[in-house]
Amino acid sequence: MSPEYALDGIFSTKSDVFSFGVLVLEIVSGKRNRGFIHPEHDNNLIGHAWRMHNEGRSMELVDTNIEKPSNPSEVLRSIEVGLLCVQQNPEDRPNMSSVVQLLGNEVALPKPKQPAFFTQRNIPGADFSSILYTTRSTNEFTVTEIVAR
């Protein structure tokens, strides 16, 4: 869900572009954005992809079940287009016809800006299927009784 829709209830064609970008990153990585938290930096999938991209390590995002991509440049291009689609500001995102052209042609890609929704967080019950540690949850609450006089 795009940040402008989640926070303000504003929906546009750029909201669909955001969702498509998330889908591209999920396909390349083989992981879902929802519930994904990387153990080294606690970012979600979008934040992890952004971090790997900025560090020049985008190929580390590729699903480990894929032995070796036949065309690494296409994979890198897909990741970059995915990052263009999840930029924070809707005006910075390409429209879908541009996305199709960017994926299908060898035109130069603009540099992606900071994506939305990649802040570090801790989600109880998140999917830690790729992580080798256990999670714990402690829930506490207080009940206060109000007596009318």
XYZ file of N, CA and C in Angstrom:
447
model
N 0.844 -1.165 0.000
C 0.000 0.000 0.000
C 0.898 1.240 0.000
N 0.593 2.171 -0.868
C 1.417 3.374 -0.977
C 1.293 4.228 0.281
N 2.338 4.997 0.589
C 2.297 5.811 1.809
C 1.220 6.891 1.770
N 0.976 7.464 0.598
C -0.041 8.515 0.529
C -1.446 7.953 0.773
N -1.661 6.699 0.408
C -2.956 6.077 0.669
C -3.042 5.636 2.131
N -1.985 5.022 2.634
C -1.983 4.522 4.003
C -2.095 5.656 5.022
N -1.453 6.771 4.757
C -1.429 7.865 5.726
C -2.543 8.886 5.536
N -2.906 9.165 4.267
C -3.860 10.244 4.000
C -5.106 9.807 3.244
N -5.188 8.549 2.845
C -6.344 8.082 2.097
C -6.382 8.569 0.658
N -5.244 9.050 0.148
C -5.171 9.555 -1.225
C -4.710 8.428 -2.136
N -5.528 8.134 -3.166
C -5.188 7.075 -4.111
C -5.048 7.672 -5.502
N -4.024 7.211 -6.235
C -3.816 7.661 -7.608
C -3.154 6.534 -8.391
N -2.891 6.785 -9.662
C -2.185 5.778 -10.459
C -0.778 5.548 -9.914
N -0.220 6.525 -9.235
C 1.110 6.356 -8.647
C 1.063 5.409 -7.445
N -0.126 5.219 -6.871
C -0.279 4.229 -5.793
C -0.090 2.829 -6.364
N -0.622 2.599 -7.552
C -0.436 1.304 -8.218
C 1.025 1.079 -8.583
N 1.701 2.151 -8.980
C 3.126 2.052 -9.312
C 3.907 1.626 -8.075
N 3.577 2.195 -6.920
C 4.241 1.818 -5.675
C 4.052 0.323 -5.406
N 2.811 -0.149 -5.540
C 2.524 -1.567 -5.302
C 3.280 -2.461 -6.279
N 3.376 -2.022 -7.531
C 4.120 -2.791 -8.525
C 5.596 -2.869 -8.138
N 6.157 -1.774 -7.656
C 7.560 -1.772 -7.227
C 7.808 -2.757 -6.099
N 6.893 -2.798 -5.133
C 7.007 -3.760 -4.034
C 6.971 -5.176 -4.594
N 6.058 -5.417 -5.523
C 5.933 -6.741 -6.136
C 7.218 -7.148 -6.863
N 7.823 -6.234 -7.584
C 9.082 -6.520 -8.286
C 10.165 -6.922 -7.284
N 10.292 -6.166 -6.205
C 11.314 -6.483 -5.197
C 11.024 -7.819 -4.517
N 9.749 -8.132 -4.306
C 9.392 -9.420 -3.715
C 9.731 -10.573 -4.654
N 9.484 -10.402 -5.933
C 9.783 -11.466 -6.906
C 11.284 -11.702 -6.989
N 12.050 -10.625 -7.099
C 13.505 -10.766 -7.221
C 14.100 -11.423 -5.984
N 13.612 -11.020 -4.810
C 14.204 -11.521 -3.566
C 13.617 -12.850 -3.101
N 12.416 -13.171 -3.574
C 11.753 -14.375 -3.093
C 11.210 -14.215 -1.693
N 11.100 -12.961 -1.231
C 10.613 -12.689 0.122
C 9.458 -11.695 0.056
N 8.576 -11.749 1.048
C 7.475 -10.789 1.126
C 7.921 -9.569 1.909
N 7.469 -8.391 1.495
C 7.788 -7.178 2.237
C 7.122 -7.199 3.609
N 5.882 -7.643 3.630
C 5.148 -7.674 4.891
C 5.751 -8.731 5.813
N 6.211 -8.294 6.947
C 6.776 -9.216 7.919
C 8.261 -9.460 7.770
N 8.889 -8.954 6.691
C 10.325 -9.159 6.510
C 11.081 -8.145 7.353
N 11.984 -8.633 8.159
C 12.895 -7.776 8.917
C 14.271 -8.400 8.817
N 15.229 -7.650 8.303
C 16.581 -8.177 8.165
C 17.260 -8.190 9.534
N 17.935 -9.276 9.887
C 18.501 -9.396 11.238
C 19.650 -8.435 11.534
N 20.329 -7.932 10.506
C 21.483 -7.066 10.749
C 21.098 -5.600 10.919
N 19.980 -5.180 10.338
C 19.630 -3.762 10.412
C 18.141 -3.502 10.628
N 17.347 -4.512 10.815
C 15.928 -4.397 11.144
C 15.091 -3.632 10.114
N 15.545 -3.530 8.870
C 14.752 -2.894 7.821
C 13.793 -3.897 7.212
N 12.704 -3.388 6.645
C 11.827 -4.254 5.873
C 12.481 -4.520 4.513
N 11.789 -5.211 3.622
C 12.364 -5.570 2.326
C 12.736 -4.342 1.502
N 11.877 -3.328 1.513
C 12.173 -2.105 0.753
C 13.451 -1.458 1.280
N 13.554 -1.331 2.598
C 14.754 -0.746 3.201
C 15.993 -1.573 2.945
N 15.840 -2.883 2.973
C 16.968 -3.779 2.705
C 17.435 -3.627 1.254
N 16.484 -3.573 0.317
C 16.832 -3.391 -1.096
C 17.526 -2.049 -1.309
N 17.016 -1.010 -0.671
C 17.614 0.330 -0.772
C 19.038 0.320 -0.226
N 19.222 -0.321 0.901
C 20.554 -0.398 1.521
C 21.531 -1.155 0.609
N 21.101 -2.305 0.109
C 21.964 -3.091 -0.786
C 22.300 -2.297 -2.052
N 21.326 -1.591 -2.585
C 21.548 -0.770 -3.786
C 22.591 0.319 -3.510
N 22.431 1.023 -2.407
C 23.371 2.104 -2.063
C 24.774 1.603 -1.770
N 24.881 0.366 -1.326
C 26.189 -0.221 -1.030
C 26.781 -0.950 -2.236
N 26.075 -0.915 -3.377
C 26.562 -1.599 -4.573
C 26.472 -3.113 -4.464
N 25.544 -3.605 -3.657
C 25.418 -5.045 -3.403
C 24.034 -5.561 -3.781
N 23.411 -4.970 -4.806
C 22.042 -5.329 -5.176
C 21.882 -6.812 -5.504
N 22.890 -7.445 -6.068
C 22.767 -8.865 -6.431
C 22.594 -9.763 -5.207
N 22.960 -9.274 -4.027
C 22.754 -10.048 -2.800
C 21.275 -10.135 -2.436
N 20.449 -9.297 -3.063
C 19.013 -9.315 -2.823
C 18.335 -10.487 -3.527
N 18.976 -11.034 -4.559
C 18.374 -12.080 -5.386
C 18.092 -13.337 -4.569
N 16.936 -13.922 -4.805
C 16.494 -15.148 -4.141
C 17.601 -16.198 -4.182
N 17.919 -16.761 -3.038
C 18.981 -17.763 -2.952
C 18.604 -19.064 -3.653
N 17.311 -19.258 -3.950
C 16.892 -20.456 -4.681
C 17.220 -20.371 -6.166
N 17.573 -19.188 -6.631
C 18.000 -19.023 -8.016
C 19.508 -19.238 -8.026
N 19.944 -20.284 -8.712
C 21.363 -20.641 -8.671
C 22.256 -19.508 -9.170
N 22.049 -19.078 -10.397
C 22.817 -17.969 -10.941
C 21.976 -17.341 -12.044
N 21.612 -16.055 -11.872
C 20.794 -15.418 -12.899
C 21.499 -15.456 -14.260
N 20.728 -15.770 -15.301
C 21.319 -15.867 -16.638
C 21.715 -14.503 -17.185
N 21.038 -13.452 -16.734
C 21.379 -12.111 -17.201
C 21.372 -11.145 -16.006
N 22.508 -11.032 -15.306
C 22.569 -10.190 -14.115
C 22.194 -8.728 -14.378
N 22.473 -8.215 -15.562
C 22.138 -6.815 -15.842
C 20.623 -6.598 -15.846
N 19.855 -7.607 -16.294
C 18.395 -7.507 -16.256
C 17.887 -7.552 -14.815
N 18.526 -8.358 -13.997
C 18.134 -8.438 -12.584
C 18.412 -7.095 -11.902
N 19.582 -6.536 -12.119
C 19.924 -5.238 -11.522
C 18.967 -4.155 -12.003
N 18.622 -4.196 -13.286
C 17.688 -3.222 -13.854
C 16.311 -3.368 -13.193
N 15.871 -4.599 -12.978
C 14.587 -4.837 -12.319
C 14.586 -4.269 -10.901
N 15.671 -4.471 -10.183
C 15.783 -3.947 -8.820
C 15.728 -2.421 -8.839
N 16.469 -1.799 -9.759
C 16.470 -0.337 -9.837
C 15.099 0.210 -10.213
N 14.412 -0.438 -11.154
C 13.067 -0.005 -11.527
C 12.126 -0.185 -10.338
N 12.261 -1.290 -9.611
C 11.463 -1.494 -8.403
C 11.680 -0.376 -7.399
N 12.937 0.045 -7.219
C 13.241 1.134 -6.294
C 12.695 2.473 -6.801
N 12.692 2.678 -8.107
C 12.084 3.895 -8.664
C 10.589 3.936 -8.354
N 9.957 2.785 -8.365
C 8.513 2.704 -8.143
C 8.108 2.920 -6.688
N 9.013 2.684 -5.743
C 8.653 2.804 -4.324
C 9.203 4.074 -3.684
N 9.536 5.064 -4.493
C 10.041 6.316 -3.945
C 8.978 6.985 -3.070
N 9.447 7.691 -2.065
C 8.566 8.330 -1.082
C 7.559 9.269 -1.745
N 8.025 10.133 -2.601
C 7.171 11.146 -3.220
C 6.512 10.586 -4.482
N 5.182 10.585 -4.576
C 4.510 10.036 -5.753
C 4.945 10.700 -7.071
N 5.253 11.987 -7.029
C 5.674 12.682 -8.242
C 7.014 12.174 -8.772
N 7.816 11.573 -7.885
C 9.112 11.034 -8.303
C 8.986 9.664 -8.963
N 7.873 8.978 -8.736
C 7.673 7.646 -9.314
C 7.313 7.752 -10.790
N 7.804 6.820 -11.600
C 7.400 6.816 -13.017
C 5.948 6.362 -13.141
N 5.305 6.668 -14.271
C 3.979 6.097 -14.515
C 4.180 4.688 -15.076
N 3.117 3.916 -15.143
C 3.256 2.504 -15.545
C 3.755 2.340 -16.975
N 3.373 3.218 -17.890
C 3.890 3.085 -19.259
C 5.398 3.319 -19.281
N 5.881 4.232 -18.445
C 7.331 4.445 -18.342
C 8.018 3.245 -17.712
N 7.361 2.619 -16.745
C 7.923 1.429 -16.100
C 8.134 0.331 -17.139
N 7.144 0.129 -17.992
C 7.245 -0.893 -19.041
C 8.413 -0.570 -19.968
N 8.567 0.697 -20.341
C 9.681 1.090 -21.204
C 11.024 0.912 -20.501
N 11.073 1.262 -19.220
C 12.325 1.121 -18.474
C 12.737 -0.339 -18.341
N 11.759 -1.215 -18.162
C 12.070 -2.639 -18.031
C 12.446 -3.273 -19.371
N 11.862 -2.783 -20.458
C 12.050 -3.426 -21.755
C 13.132 -2.843 -22.634
N 13.676 -1.702 -22.257
C 14.684 -1.046 -23.098
C 15.961 -0.808 -22.315
N 17.003 -0.492 -23.031
C 18.292 -0.230 -22.401
C 18.531 1.258 -22.167
N 17.455 2.046 -22.013
C 17.607 3.474 -21.754
C 18.199 3.678 -20.369
N 18.877 4.808 -20.203
C 19.472 5.110 -18.906
C 18.378 5.312 -17.870
N 18.588 4.751 -16.687
C 17.614 4.878 -15.596
C 17.958 6.082 -14.734
N 16.931 6.821 -14.308
C 17.211 7.875 -13.328
C 17.635 7.239 -12.008
N 18.336 7.995 -11.207
C 18.773 7.481 -9.908
C 17.595 7.512 -8.946
N 17.270 6.378 -8.304
C 16.142 6.368 -7.360
C 16.438 7.224 -6.135
N 15.378 7.836 -5.629
C 15.470 8.597 -4.385
C 14.995 7.700 -3.252
N 15.083 8.205 -2.040
C 14.723 7.410 -0.865
C 13.335 6.814 -1.000
N 13.213 5.521 -0.733
C 11.897 4.876 -0.788
C 11.070 5.193 0.454
N 9.802 4.877 0.350
C 8.885 5.045 1.470
C 8.856 3.775 2.309
N 8.465 3.909 3.555
C 8.228 2.766 4.452
C 9.422 1.831 4.593
N 10.585 2.350 4.878
C 11.690 1.436 5.105
C 12.321 1.643 6.464
N 11.662 2.350 7.344
C 12.234 2.629 8.647
C 12.454 1.348 9.435
N 13.433 1.399 10.292
C 13.711 0.239 11.127
C 12.556 0.045 12.089
N 12.206 -1.207 12.332
C 11.073 -1.495 13.183
C 11.174 -2.904 13.721
N 10.287 -3.212 14.639
C 10.199 -4.554 15.190
C 8.721 -4.925 15.211
N 8.342 -5.910 14.433
C 6.944 -6.310 14.331
C 6.746 -7.646 15.037
N 5.933 -7.671 16.073
C 5.647 -8.960 16.710
C 4.949 -9.890 15.720
N 5.379 -11.128 15.690
C 4.752 -12.105 14.813
C 5.197 -11.996 13.368
N 6.275 -11.247 13.085
C 6.738 -11.098 11.708
C 7.293 -12.416 11.188
N 7.375 -12.526 9.857
C 7.883 -13.736 9.223
C 9.404 -13.732 9.277
N 9.974 -14.547 10.138
C 11.416 -14.639 10.264
C 11.931 -15.932 9.654
N 11.299 -16.392 8.587
C 11.646 -17.685 8.011
C 13.087 -17.739 7.516
N 13.684 -16.586 7.210
C 15.057 -16.600 6.713
C 16.056 -16.291 7.820
N 15.589 -16.206 9.056
C 16.444 -15.832 10.168
C 16.523 -17.011 11.138
N 17.680 -17.165 11.759
C 17.903 -18.336 12.593
C 17.777 -18.067 14.090
N 16.966 -17.103 14.491
C 16.763 -16.911 15.911
C 15.272 -16.904 16.219
N 14.960 -17.110 17.494
C 13.557 -17.201 17.881
C 13.052 -15.834 18.336
N 11.752 -15.667 18.273
C 11.155 -14.418 18.730
C 10.399 -14.674 20.019
N 10.271 -13.629 20.822
C 9.516 -13.699 22.052
C 8.615 -12.484 22.127
N 7.535 -12.642 22.815
C 6.605 -11.532 22.975
C 6.136 -11.482 24.414
N 6.151 -10.290 24.976
C 5.631 -10.085 26.314
C 4.528 -9.048 26.209
N 3.361 -9.420 26.634
C 2.229 -8.506 26.592
C 1.783 -8.196 28.007
N 1.708 -6.912 28.333
C 1.238 -6.496 29.644
C 0.158 -5.444 29.450
N -0.811 -5.424 30.342
C -1.832 -4.390 30.287
C -2.339 -4.119 31.693
N -2.955 -2.957 31.849
C -3.512 -2.556 33.134
C -4.984 -2.245 32.936
N -5.826 -2.704 33.848
C -7.247 -2.410 33.799
C -7.539 -1.404 34.904
N -8.143 -0.294 34.515
C -8.525 0.723 35.479
C -10.035 0.797 35.522
N -10.580 0.732 36.708
C -12.043 0.783 36.849
C -12.442 2.191 37.225
N -13.426 2.720 36.510
C -13.951 4.041 36.794
C -15.318 3.869 37.446
N -15.482 4.443 38.589
C -16.737 4.331 39.318
C -17.435 5.692 39.280
N -18.665 5.704 38.805
C -19.434 6.946 38.750
C -20.080 7.205 40.113
N -20.095 8.423 40.574
C -20.683 8.757 41.881
C -21.848 9.662 41.700
